[in-house]
């Protein structure tokens, strides 16, 4: 990320009873240590601006990890002209885990890094290795869980979230706009029940904001689940809206939410700077966010 638009926030008790006569829903737990390992591996690839060798290597790394979990990734590669005037190669990496229903939810993260001329080594530990590493760990956990998820899950690693100059219909969100456009074109959007975007989710000092452009039902469920898991202080609602990878799906009318901590250091001072380094990231924060996503996946009440 990304642009915030003014005006202006579970010990994992892993079994939730849906009613006294139903089997308890067992919600698998996020492995924060494993997620952190994946975050570190992506961070160590180095700068991953769209069209760079680092971006190509990261897409390849993500694809290879997904194969290790016994799943088949799909890599959508295309060339698109950006406001810089150049045709840029973009790659979205997606993978599907079938659920009990064909209706699906999308869980996404961007993996590209902002191209910052003054910080050529920028490798974005929080923006965007944190959410991408967490997403890999969630895929592994869901795949190894004996119970299939209620809805089919489409995990998406987006390229090109970062804008070249300024967010508009032709700059930024290249990967998520591409996926949303394809969903609409195929008519599949009518089967999409939710889109959850993850971004900047690894800060040791975790302050997740659920912005005003989020789907109100999803926003309320996140707040309720966070409260039930004793994580209430890490999640707040914000009156501001935000442009991020949920936006193209939100525009299609799909219930969407961006789970983002846009308070990275005091006054967001580490964001898009050389201070966005791996020492600021904690396995515990990744686990807190991962566990909330798991409740959204498995507890469909
Ligand atoms: Zn960013």
PDB file of C-alpha atoms and ligand atoms in Angstrom:
ATOM      1  CA  UNK A   1       0.000   0.000   0.000  1.00  0.00           C
ATOM      2  CA  UNK A   2      -1.636   2.381  -0.597  1.00  0.00           C
ATOM      3  CA  UNK A   3      -3.813   5.428  -0.080  1.00  0.00           C
ATOM      4  CA  UNK A   4      -6.047   6.099   2.850  1.00  0.00           C
ATOM      5  CA  UNK A   5      -8.916   8.389   2.106  1.00  0.00           C
ATOM      6  CA  UNK A   6      -9.854  10.744   4.922  1.00  0.00           C
ATOM      7  CA  UNK A   7     -12.235  11.643   6.831  1.00  0.00           C
ATOM      8  CA  UNK A   8     -10.709  10.198   9.273  1.00  0.00           C
ATOM      9  CA  UNK A   9     -10.297  -1.283  15.349  1.00  0.00           C
ATOM     10  CA  UNK A  10      -9.296 -15.993  20.605  1.00  0.00           C
ATOM     11  CA  UNK A  11      -6.031 -18.566  23.121  1.00  0.00           C
ATOM     12  CA  UNK A  12      -7.287 -19.652  20.617  1.00  0.00           C
ATOM     13  CA  UNK A  13     -10.258 -21.541  21.713  1.00  0.00           C
ATOM     14  CA  UNK A  14     -10.487 -23.460  18.579  1.00  0.00           C
ATOM     15  CA  UNK A  15     -13.837 -25.099  18.869  1.00  0.00           C
ATOM     16  CA  UNK A  16     -16.938 -22.974  18.475  1.00  0.00           C
ATOM     17  CA  UNK A  17     -20.310 -24.555  19.063  1.00  0.00           C
ATOM     18  CA  UNK A  18     -22.804 -23.748  16.366  1.00  0.00           C
ATOM     19  CA  UNK A  19     -25.727 -25.163  18.325  1.00  0.00           C
ATOM     20  CA  UNK A  20     -26.129 -27.727  21.050  1.00  0.00           C
ATOM     21  CA  UNK A  21     -27.147 -30.362  18.531  1.00  0.00           C
ATOM     22  CA  UNK A  22     -24.437 -29.758  15.972  1.00  0.00           C
ATOM     23  CA  UNK A  23     -20.867 -30.923  15.868  1.00  0.00           C
ATOM     24  CA  UNK A  24     -18.442 -28.258  17.048  1.00  0.00           C
ATOM     25  CA  UNK A  25     -16.687 -26.382  14.263  1.00  0.00           C
ATOM     26  CA  UNK A  26     -13.007 -27.015  14.637  1.00  0.00           C
ATOM     27  CA  UNK A  27     -11.068 -24.023  13.416  1.00  0.00           C
ATOM     28  CA  UNK A  28      -7.464 -24.807  12.619  1.00  0.00           C
ATOM     29  CA  UNK A  29      -4.827 -22.703  14.308  1.00  0.00           C
ATOM     30  CA  UNK A  30      -2.343 -20.512  12.439  1.00  0.00           C
ATOM     31  CA  UNK A  31       1.302 -21.478  12.754  1.00  0.00           C
ATOM     32  CA  UNK A  32       2.873 -18.057  13.421  1.00  0.00           C
ATOM     33  CA  UNK A  33       6.408 -19.446  13.381  1.00  0.00           C
ATOM     34  CA  UNK A  34       5.925 -21.056   9.989  1.00  0.00           C
ATOM     35  CA  UNK A  35       4.274 -17.894   8.628  1.00  0.00           C
ATOM     36  CA  UNK A  36       7.253 -15.847   9.858  1.00  0.00           C
ATOM     37  CA  UNK A  37       9.662 -18.234   8.117  1.00  0.00           C
ATOM     38  CA  UNK A  38       7.827 -17.733   4.823  1.00  0.00           C
ATOM     39  CA  UNK A  39       7.757 -13.952   5.353  1.00  0.00           C
ATOM     40  CA  UNK A  40      11.544 -14.014   5.892  1.00  0.00           C
ATOM     41  CA  UNK A  41      12.105 -16.098   2.752  1.00  0.00           C
ATOM     42  CA  UNK A  42      10.102 -13.674   0.612  1.00  0.00           C
ATOM     43  CA  UNK A  43      11.844 -10.688   2.223  1.00  0.00           C
ATOM     44  CA  UNK A  44      15.225 -12.235   1.457  1.00  0.00           C
ATOM     45  CA  UNK A  45      14.417 -12.456  -2.260  1.00  0.00           C
ATOM     46  CA  UNK A  46      14.871  -8.689  -2.211  1.00  0.00           C
ATOM     47  CA  UNK A  47      13.105  -5.885  -4.115  1.00  0.00           C
ATOM     48  CA  UNK A  48      10.047  -7.200  -5.976  1.00  0.00           C
ATOM     49  CA  UNK A  49       8.721  -4.244  -7.968  1.00  0.00           C
ATOM     50  CA  UNK A  50       6.451  -5.346 -10.816  1.00  0.00           C
ATOM     51  CA  UNK A  51       8.385  -6.289 -13.935  1.00  0.00           C
ATOM     52  CA  UNK A  52      11.652  -6.856 -12.042  1.00  0.00           C
ATOM     53  CA  UNK A  53      13.681 -10.038 -11.745  1.00  0.00           C
ATOM     54  CA  UNK A  54      12.765 -10.062  -8.043  1.00  0.00           C
ATOM     55  CA  UNK A  55       9.058 -10.115  -8.895  1.00  0.00           C
ATOM     56  CA  UNK A  56       9.611 -13.015 -11.318  1.00  0.00           C
ATOM     57  CA  UNK A  57      11.567 -14.956  -8.666  1.00  0.00           C
ATOM     58  CA  UNK A  58       8.901 -14.299  -6.034  1.00  0.00           C
ATOM     59  CA  UNK A  59       6.096 -15.576  -8.276  1.00  0.00           C
ATOM     60  CA  UNK A  60       8.218 -18.670  -8.926  1.00  0.00           C
ATOM     61  CA  UNK A  61       8.934 -19.119  -5.200  1.00  0.00           C
ATOM     62  CA  UNK A  62       5.231 -18.858  -4.326  1.00  0.00           C
ATOM     63  CA  UNK A  63       4.320 -21.338  -7.068  1.00  0.00           C
ATOM     64  CA  UNK A  64       6.943 -23.814  -5.818  1.00  0.00           C
ATOM     65  CA  UNK A  65       5.737 -23.516  -2.215  1.00  0.00           C
ATOM     66  CA  UNK A  66       2.159 -24.195  -3.308  1.00  0.00           C
ATOM     67  CA  UNK A  67       3.333 -27.311  -5.164  1.00  0.00           C
ATOM     68  CA  UNK A  68       5.077 -28.510  -1.969  1.00  0.00           C
ATOM     69  CA  UNK A  69       1.651 -28.471  -0.273  1.00  0.00           C
ATOM     70  CA  UNK A  70       0.356 -30.862  -2.957  1.00  0.00           C
ATOM     71  CA  UNK A  71      -1.607 -28.178  -4.811  1.00  0.00           C
ATOM     72  CA  UNK A  72      -1.413 -26.806  -8.333  1.00  0.00           C
ATOM     73  CA  UNK A  73      -0.788 -23.079  -8.720  1.00  0.00           C
ATOM     74  CA  UNK A  74      -1.997 -21.114 -11.685  1.00  0.00           C
ATOM     75  CA  UNK A  75       0.232 -18.324 -12.933  1.00  0.00           C
ATOM     76  CA  UNK A  76      -1.507 -15.638 -14.962  1.00  0.00           C
ATOM     77  CA  UNK A  77       1.154 -13.653 -16.821  1.00  0.00           C
ATOM     78  CA  UNK A  78       0.327 -10.616 -18.932  1.00  0.00           C
ATOM     79  CA  UNK A  79       1.879  -7.432 -20.251  1.00  0.00           C
ATOM     80  CA  UNK A  80       0.215  -4.133 -19.494  1.00  0.00           C
ATOM     81  CA  UNK A  81       1.252  -0.589 -20.243  1.00  0.00           C
ATOM     82  CA  UNK A  82       1.703   1.431 -17.083  1.00  0.00           C
ATOM     83  CA  UNK A  83       1.701   5.235 -16.664  1.00  0.00           C
ATOM     84  CA  UNK A  84       5.514   5.079 -16.915  1.00  0.00           C
ATOM     85  CA  UNK A  85       4.911   4.438 -20.633  1.00  0.00           C
ATOM     86  CA  UNK A  86       6.441   0.968 -20.534  1.00  0.00           C
ATOM     87  CA  UNK A  87       4.809  -2.386 -21.050  1.00  0.00           C
ATOM     88  CA  UNK A  88       5.326  -4.269 -17.789  1.00  0.00           C
ATOM     89  CA  UNK A  89       5.111  -8.014 -17.249  1.00  0.00           C
ATOM     90  CA  UNK A  90       2.763  -8.849 -14.364  1.00  0.00           C
ATOM     91  CA  UNK A  91       2.061 -12.232 -12.777  1.00  0.00           C
ATOM     92  CA  UNK A  92      -0.773 -13.236 -10.465  1.00  0.00           C
ATOM     93  CA  UNK A  93      -0.342 -16.561  -8.698  1.00  0.00           C
ATOM     94  CA  UNK A  94      -3.562 -18.259  -7.594  1.00  0.00           C
ATOM     95  CA  UNK A  95      -4.542 -21.608  -6.142  1.00  0.00           C
ATOM     96  CA  UNK A  96      -7.910 -23.178  -5.437  1.00  0.00           C
ATOM     97  CA  UNK A  97      -8.776 -25.418  -2.491  1.00  0.00           C
ATOM     98  CA  UNK A  98     -12.182 -27.008  -3.068  1.00  0.00           C
ATOM     99  CA  UNK A  99     -14.687 -26.636  -0.265  1.00  0.00           C
ATOM    100  CA  UNK A 100     -18.061 -28.239   0.511  1.00  0.00           C
ATOM    101  CA  UNK A 101     -19.709 -25.756  -1.838  1.00  0.00           C
ATOM    102  CA  UNK A 102     -18.765 -24.408  -5.241  1.00  0.00           C
ATOM    103  CA  UNK A 103     -19.480 -20.904  -4.030  1.00  0.00           C
ATOM    104  CA  UNK A 104     -16.171 -19.383  -3.126  1.00  0.00           C
ATOM    105  CA  UNK A 105     -14.285 -16.754  -1.225  1.00  0.00           C
ATOM    106  CA  UNK A 106     -11.071 -15.053  -2.309  1.00  0.00           C
ATOM    107  CA  UNK A 107      -8.247 -14.419   0.127  1.00  0.00           C
ATOM    108  CA  UNK A 108      -5.544 -12.239  -1.358  1.00  0.00           C
ATOM    109  CA  UNK A 109      -2.260 -10.468  -0.740  1.00  0.00           C
ATOM    110  CA  UNK A 110       0.015  -8.505  -3.017  1.00  0.00           C
ATOM    111  CA  UNK A 111       3.618  -9.623  -3.261  1.00  0.00           C
ATOM    112  CA  UNK A 112       5.140  -6.752  -5.239  1.00  0.00           C
ATOM    113  CA  UNK A 113       7.111  -4.010  -3.519  1.00  0.00           C
ATOM    114  CA  UNK A 114       6.933  -0.300  -4.148  1.00  0.00           C
ATOM    115  CA  UNK A 115       9.666   0.923  -6.461  1.00  0.00           C
ATOM    116  CA  UNK A 116      11.379   3.637  -4.448  1.00  0.00           C
ATOM    117  CA  UNK A 117      14.118   5.458  -6.356  1.00  0.00           C
ATOM    118  CA  UNK A 118      15.812   6.695  -3.178  1.00  0.00           C
ATOM    119  CA  UNK A 119      15.757   3.231  -1.559  1.00  0.00           C
ATOM    120  CA  UNK A 120      16.657   0.789  -4.355  1.00  0.00           C
ATOM    121  CA  UNK A 121      17.123  -2.048  -1.816  1.00  0.00           C
ATOM    122  CA  UNK A 122      13.514  -1.686  -0.520  1.00  0.00           C
ATOM    123  CA  UNK A 123      12.303  -5.217   0.167  1.00  0.00           C
ATOM    124  CA  UNK A 124       9.178  -4.489   2.221  1.00  0.00           C
ATOM    125  CA  UNK A 125       9.106  -6.866   5.203  1.00  0.00           C
ATOM    126  CA  UNK A 126       5.646  -5.650   6.214  1.00  0.00           C
ATOM    127  CA  UNK A 127       4.623  -4.318   2.785  1.00  0.00           C
ATOM    128  CA  UNK A 128       4.321  -6.944   1.241  1.00  0.00           C
ATOM    129  CA  UNK A 129       6.243  -9.965   2.569  1.00  0.00           C
ATOM    130  CA  UNK A 130       4.125 -10.188   5.757  1.00  0.00           C
ATOM    131  CA  UNK A 131       0.757 -10.840   4.118  1.00  0.00           C
ATOM    132  CA  UNK A 132       2.246 -13.041   1.391  1.00  0.00           C
ATOM    133  CA  UNK A 133       4.097 -15.275   3.863  1.00  0.00           C
ATOM    134  CA  UNK A 134       0.983 -15.480   6.031  1.00  0.00           C
ATOM    135  CA  UNK A 135      -1.092 -16.452   2.994  1.00  0.00           C
ATOM    136  CA  UNK A 136       1.287 -19.338   2.234  1.00  0.00           C
ATOM    137  CA  UNK A 137       0.949 -20.579   5.801  1.00  0.00           C
ATOM    138  CA  UNK A 138      -2.852 -20.355   5.637  1.00  0.00           C
ATOM    139  CA  UNK A 139      -2.863 -22.420   2.430  1.00  0.00           C
ATOM    140  CA  UNK A 140      -0.716 -25.100   4.098  1.00  0.00           C
ATOM    141  CA  UNK A 141      -2.946 -25.197   7.183  1.00  0.00           C
ATOM    142  CA  UNK A 142      -6.199 -25.414   5.227  1.00  0.00           C
ATOM    143  CA  UNK A 143      -4.773 -28.096   2.931  1.00  0.00           C
ATOM    144  CA  UNK A 144      -3.688 -30.293   5.856  1.00  0.00           C
ATOM    145  CA  UNK A 145      -6.911 -29.780   7.838  1.00  0.00           C
ATOM    146  CA  UNK A 146      -8.995 -32.976   7.693  1.00  0.00           C
ATOM    147  CA  UNK A 147     -12.269 -31.056   7.279  1.00  0.00           C
ATOM    148  CA  UNK A 148     -12.709 -29.264   3.928  1.00  0.00           C
ATOM    149  CA  UNK A 149     -13.600 -25.572   4.197  1.00  0.00           C
ATOM    150  CA  UNK A 150     -17.321 -24.709   3.934  1.00  0.00           C
ATOM    151  CA  UNK A 151     -16.762 -22.614   0.795  1.00  0.00           C
ATOM    152  CA  UNK A 152     -14.237 -23.199  -1.967  1.00  0.00           C
ATOM    153  CA  UNK A 153     -11.211 -20.996  -1.365  1.00  0.00           C
ATOM    154  CA  UNK A 154      -9.316 -19.079  -3.987  1.00  0.00           C
ATOM    155  CA  UNK A 155      -6.014 -17.781  -2.698  1.00  0.00           C
ATOM    156  CA  UNK A 156      -4.515 -14.985  -4.776  1.00  0.00           C
ATOM    157  CA  UNK A 157      -1.032 -13.482  -4.746  1.00  0.00           C
ATOM    158  CA  UNK A 158      -1.377 -10.234  -6.636  1.00  0.00           C
ATOM    159  CA  UNK A 159       1.302  -8.453  -8.587  1.00  0.00           C
ATOM    160  CA  UNK A 160       1.190  -4.702  -9.148  1.00  0.00           C
ATOM    161  CA  UNK A 161      -0.714  -3.489  -6.114  1.00  0.00           C
ATOM    162  CA  UNK A 162       1.695  -0.598  -5.817  1.00  0.00           C
ATOM    163  CA  UNK A 163       1.055   2.333  -8.145  1.00  0.00           C
ATOM    164  CA  UNK A 164       3.703   3.870 -10.357  1.00  0.00           C
ATOM    165  CA  UNK A 165       2.582   7.439  -9.581  1.00  0.00           C
ATOM    166  CA  UNK A 166      -0.928   7.702  -8.166  1.00  0.00           C
ATOM    167  CA  UNK A 167      -3.865   5.339  -7.725  1.00  0.00           C
ATOM    168  CA  UNK A 168      -6.437   5.605 -10.503  1.00  0.00           C
ATOM    169  CA  UNK A 169      -8.181   3.288 -12.978  1.00  0.00           C
ATOM    170  CA  UNK A 170      -4.916   2.810 -14.885  1.00  0.00           C
ATOM    171  CA  UNK A 171      -2.364   2.856 -12.068  1.00  0.00           C
ATOM    172  CA  UNK A 172      -1.968   0.550  -9.075  1.00  0.00           C
ATOM    173  CA  UNK A 173      -4.014  -2.569  -8.228  1.00  0.00           C
ATOM    174  CA  UNK A 174      -2.949  -4.118 -11.562  1.00  0.00           C
ATOM    175  CA  UNK A 175      -3.232  -7.698 -10.311  1.00  0.00           C
ATOM    176  CA  UNK A 176      -6.484  -7.391  -8.379  1.00  0.00           C
ATOM    177  CA  UNK A 177      -8.117  -5.393 -11.195  1.00  0.00           C
ATOM    178  CA  UNK A 178      -7.058  -8.151 -13.590  1.00  0.00           C
ATOM    179  CA  UNK A 179      -8.586 -10.919 -11.425  1.00  0.00           C
ATOM    180  CA  UNK A 180     -11.794  -8.981 -10.746  1.00  0.00           C
ATOM    181  CA  UNK A 181     -12.148  -8.225 -14.469  1.00  0.00           C
ATOM    182  CA  UNK A 182     -11.801 -11.917 -15.339  1.00  0.00           C
ATOM    183  CA  UNK A 183     -14.366 -12.895 -12.691  1.00  0.00           C
ATOM    184  CA  UNK A 184     -16.866 -10.471 -14.146  1.00  0.00           C
ATOM    185  CA  UNK A 185     -16.158 -11.526 -17.721  1.00  0.00           C
ATOM    186  CA  UNK A 186     -16.779 -15.201 -16.897  1.00  0.00           C
ATOM    187  CA  UNK A 187     -19.826 -14.466 -14.736  1.00  0.00           C
ATOM    188  CA  UNK A 188     -18.103 -16.248 -11.826  1.00  0.00           C
ATOM    189  CA  UNK A 189     -18.435 -13.131  -9.707  1.00  0.00           C
ATOM    190  CA  UNK A 190     -22.014 -14.186  -8.927  1.00  0.00           C
ATOM    191  CA  UNK A 191     -20.616 -17.188  -6.978  1.00  0.00           C
ATOM    192  CA  UNK A 192     -18.105 -15.156  -5.005  1.00  0.00           C
ATOM    193  CA  UNK A 193     -19.332 -14.708  -1.424  1.00  0.00           C
ATOM    194  CA  UNK A 194     -16.438 -12.701   0.007  1.00  0.00           C
ATOM    195  CA  UNK A 195     -13.082 -11.142  -0.742  1.00  0.00           C
ATOM    196  CA  UNK A 196     -10.555 -10.719   2.062  1.00  0.00           C
ATOM    197  CA  UNK A 197      -7.438  -8.682   1.302  1.00  0.00           C
ATOM    198  CA  UNK A 198      -4.469  -8.896   3.671  1.00  0.00           C
ATOM    199  CA  UNK A 199      -1.808  -6.191   3.695  1.00  0.00           C
ATOM    200  CA  UNK A 200       0.801  -5.055   6.240  1.00  0.00           C
ATOM    201  CA  UNK A 201      -0.165  -7.646   8.863  1.00  0.00           C
ATOM    202  CA  UNK A 202       3.152  -8.412  10.560  1.00  0.00           C
ATOM    203  CA  UNK A 203       3.993  -5.361  12.679  1.00  0.00           C
ATOM    204  CA  UNK A 204       5.040  -6.257  16.254  1.00  0.00           C
ATOM    205  CA  UNK A 205       2.847  -3.376  17.330  1.00  0.00           C
ATOM    206  CA  UNK A 206      -0.326  -4.644  15.668  1.00  0.00           C
ATOM    207  CA  UNK A 207      -3.159  -2.175  14.979  1.00  0.00           C
ATOM    208  CA  UNK A 208      -5.513  -3.549  12.351  1.00  0.00           C
ATOM    209  CA  UNK A 209      -8.040  -1.080  10.964  1.00  0.00           C
ATOM    210  CA  UNK A 210     -11.244  -2.206   9.294  1.00  0.00           C
ATOM    211  CA  UNK A 211     -12.106   0.693   7.010  1.00  0.00           C
ATOM    212  CA  UNK A 212     -15.487   2.177   6.215  1.00  0.00           C
ATOM    213  CA  UNK A 213     -15.581   0.779   2.678  1.00  0.00           C
ATOM    214  CA  UNK A 214     -15.535  -2.773   4.049  1.00  0.00           C
ATOM    215  CA  UNK A 215     -18.620  -4.935   3.807  1.00  0.00           C
ATOM    216  CA  UNK A 216     -20.497  -4.227   7.071  1.00  0.00           C
ATOM    217  CA  UNK A 217     -21.332  -7.893   7.734  1.00  0.00           C
ATOM    218  CA  UNK A 218     -17.701  -8.975   7.308  1.00  0.00           C
ATOM    219  CA  UNK A 219     -16.501  -6.014   9.374  1.00  0.00           C
ATOM    220  CA  UNK A 220     -18.877  -6.899  12.221  1.00  0.00           C
ATOM    221  CA  UNK A 221     -17.873 -10.574  12.102  1.00  0.00           C
ATOM    222  CA  UNK A 222     -14.193  -9.651  12.331  1.00  0.00           C
ATOM    223  CA  UNK A 223     -14.843  -7.405  15.330  1.00  0.00           C
ATOM    224  CA  UNK A 224     -16.990 -10.082  17.019  1.00  0.00           C
ATOM    225  CA  UNK A 225     -14.436 -12.871  16.409  1.00  0.00           C
ATOM    226  CA  UNK A 226     -11.607 -10.644  17.609  1.00  0.00           C
ATOM    227  CA  UNK A 227     -13.572  -9.922  20.798  1.00  0.00           C
ATOM    228  CA  UNK A 228     -14.317 -13.611  21.409  1.00  0.00           C
ATOM    229  CA  UNK A 229     -10.634 -14.474  20.987  1.00  0.00           C
ATOM    230  CA  UNK A 230      -9.411 -11.745  23.308  1.00  0.00           C
ATOM    231  CA  UNK A 231      -7.906  -9.900  20.370  1.00  0.00           C
ATOM    232  CA  UNK A 232     -10.280  -6.946  20.493  1.00  0.00           C
ATOM    233  CA  UNK A 233      -7.586  -4.387  21.230  1.00  0.00           C
ATOM    234  CA  UNK A 234      -5.750  -5.210  18.006  1.00  0.00           C
ATOM    235  CA  UNK A 235      -8.738  -4.608  15.708  1.00  0.00           C
ATOM    236  CA  UNK A 236     -10.610  -1.312  15.334  1.00  0.00           C
ATOM    237  CA  UNK A 237     -13.023   0.161  12.872  1.00  0.00           C
ATOM    238  CA  UNK A 238     -11.913   3.260  10.991  1.00  0.00           C
ATOM    239  CA  UNK A 239     -14.155   5.947   9.523  1.00  0.00           C
ATOM    240  CA  UNK A 240     -11.700   6.389   6.639  1.00  0.00           C
ATOM    241  CA  UNK A 241     -11.828   4.320   3.495  1.00  0.00           C
ATOM    242  CA  UNK A 242      -8.795   2.828   1.794  1.00  0.00           C
ATOM    243  CA  UNK A 243      -7.716   1.854  -1.701  1.00  0.00           C
ATOM    244  CA  UNK A 244      -6.213  -1.615  -1.734  1.00  0.00           C
ATOM    245  CA  UNK A 245      -6.626  -4.991  -3.428  1.00  0.00           C
ATOM    246  CA  UNK A 246     -10.186  -5.393  -2.101  1.00  0.00           C
ATOM    247  CA  UNK A 247     -11.305  -2.317  -4.080  1.00  0.00           C
ATOM    248  CA  UNK A 248     -11.827  -3.879  -7.549  1.00  0.00           C
ATOM    249  CA  UNK A 249     -13.938  -6.655  -5.957  1.00  0.00           C
ATOM    250  CA  UNK A 250     -15.882  -4.192  -3.833  1.00  0.00           C
ATOM    251  CA  UNK A 251     -16.709  -2.318  -7.039  1.00  0.00           C
ATOM    252  CA  UNK A 252     -18.234  -5.527  -8.473  1.00  0.00           C
ATOM    253  CA  UNK A 253     -20.559  -5.725  -5.474  1.00  0.00           C
ATOM    254  CA  UNK A 254     -18.679  -8.620  -3.831  1.00  0.00           C
ATOM    255  CA  UNK A 255     -18.612  -8.317   0.000  1.00  0.00           C
ATOM    256  CA  UNK A 256     -15.011  -7.263   0.565  1.00  0.00           C
ATOM    257  CA  UNK A 257     -12.743  -6.274   3.410  1.00  0.00           C
ATOM    258  CA  UNK A 258      -9.147  -5.110   3.727  1.00  0.00           C
ATOM    259  CA  UNK A 259      -7.361  -6.386   6.827  1.00  0.00           C
ATOM    260  CA  UNK A 260      -4.537  -3.859   7.125  1.00  0.00           C
ATOM    261  CA  UNK A 261      -2.384  -2.248   9.803  1.00  0.00           C
ATOM    262  CA  UNK A 262      -1.749   1.208   8.382  1.00  0.00           C
ATOM    263  CA  UNK A 263      -0.041   2.450  11.538  1.00  0.00           C
ATOM    264  CA  UNK A 264       3.435   1.116  10.892  1.00  0.00           C
ATOM    265  CA  UNK A 265       5.533   3.063  13.368  1.00  0.00           C
ATOM    266  CA  UNK A 266       4.413   6.353  14.803  1.00  0.00           C
ATOM    267  CA  UNK A 267       2.382   8.204  12.162  1.00  0.00           C
ATOM    268  CA  UNK A 268       3.039   5.259   9.801  1.00  0.00           C
ATOM    269  CA  UNK A 269       6.665   6.448   9.599  1.00  0.00           C
ATOM    270  CA  UNK A 270       8.138   3.050   8.550  1.00  0.00           C
ATOM    271  CA  UNK A 271       5.784   2.686   5.568  1.00  0.00           C
ATOM    272  CA  UNK A 272       7.558   2.799   2.174  1.00  0.00           C
ATOM    273  CA  UNK A 273      10.907   3.545   3.808  1.00  0.00           C
ATOM    274  CA  UNK A 274      14.158   1.685   4.387  1.00  0.00           C
ATOM    275  CA  UNK A 275      12.905   1.054   7.934  1.00  0.00           C
ATOM    276  CA  UNK A 276      10.448  -1.594   6.682  1.00  0.00           C
ATOM    277  CA  UNK A 277      12.724  -4.425   7.802  1.00  0.00           C
ATOM    278  CA  UNK A 278      12.226  -7.957   9.110  1.00  0.00           C
ATOM    279  CA  UNK A 279      13.101  -7.036  12.724  1.00  0.00           C
ATOM    280  CA  UNK A 280       9.758  -5.167  12.923  1.00  0.00           C
ATOM    281  CA  UNK A 281       7.778  -8.328  12.142  1.00  0.00           C
ATOM    282  CA  UNK A 282       6.508 -10.790  14.720  1.00  0.00           C
ATOM    283  CA  UNK A 283       5.209 -14.356  14.420  1.00  0.00           C
ATOM    284  CA  UNK A 284       2.636 -13.483  17.077  1.00  0.00           C
ATOM    285  CA  UNK A 285       1.067 -10.680  15.013  1.00  0.00           C
ATOM    286  CA  UNK A 286       0.934 -12.951  11.968  1.00  0.00           C
ATOM    287  CA  UNK A 287      -0.822 -15.596  14.081  1.00  0.00           C
ATOM    288  CA  UNK A 288      -3.391 -13.120  15.444  1.00  0.00           C
ATOM    289  CA  UNK A 289      -4.386 -12.049  11.953  1.00  0.00           C
ATOM    290  CA  UNK A 290      -4.236 -15.607  10.600  1.00  0.00           C
ATOM    291  CA  UNK A 291      -6.543 -16.882  13.346  1.00  0.00           C
ATOM    292  CA  UNK A 292      -9.141 -14.228  12.519  1.00  0.00           C
ATOM    293  CA  UNK A 293      -8.986 -15.176   8.829  1.00  0.00           C
ATOM    294  CA  UNK A 294      -9.432 -18.833   9.826  1.00  0.00           C
ATOM    295  CA  UNK A 295     -12.634 -17.939  11.693  1.00  0.00           C
ATOM    296  CA  UNK A 296     -13.905 -16.162   8.574  1.00  0.00           C
ATOM    297  CA  UNK A 297     -13.147 -19.261   6.524  1.00  0.00           C
ATOM    298  CA  UNK A 298     -14.538 -21.938   8.843  1.00  0.00           C
ATOM    299  CA  UNK A 299     -17.191 -20.287  10.965  1.00  0.00           C
ATOM    300  CA  UNK A 300     -19.757 -19.314   8.350  1.00  0.00           C
ATOM    301  CA  UNK A 301     -22.482 -18.420  10.845  1.00  0.00           C
TER     302      UNK A 301
HETATM  303 ZN1  LIG B   1       2.935  -0.332  -0.220  1.00  0.00          ZN
END
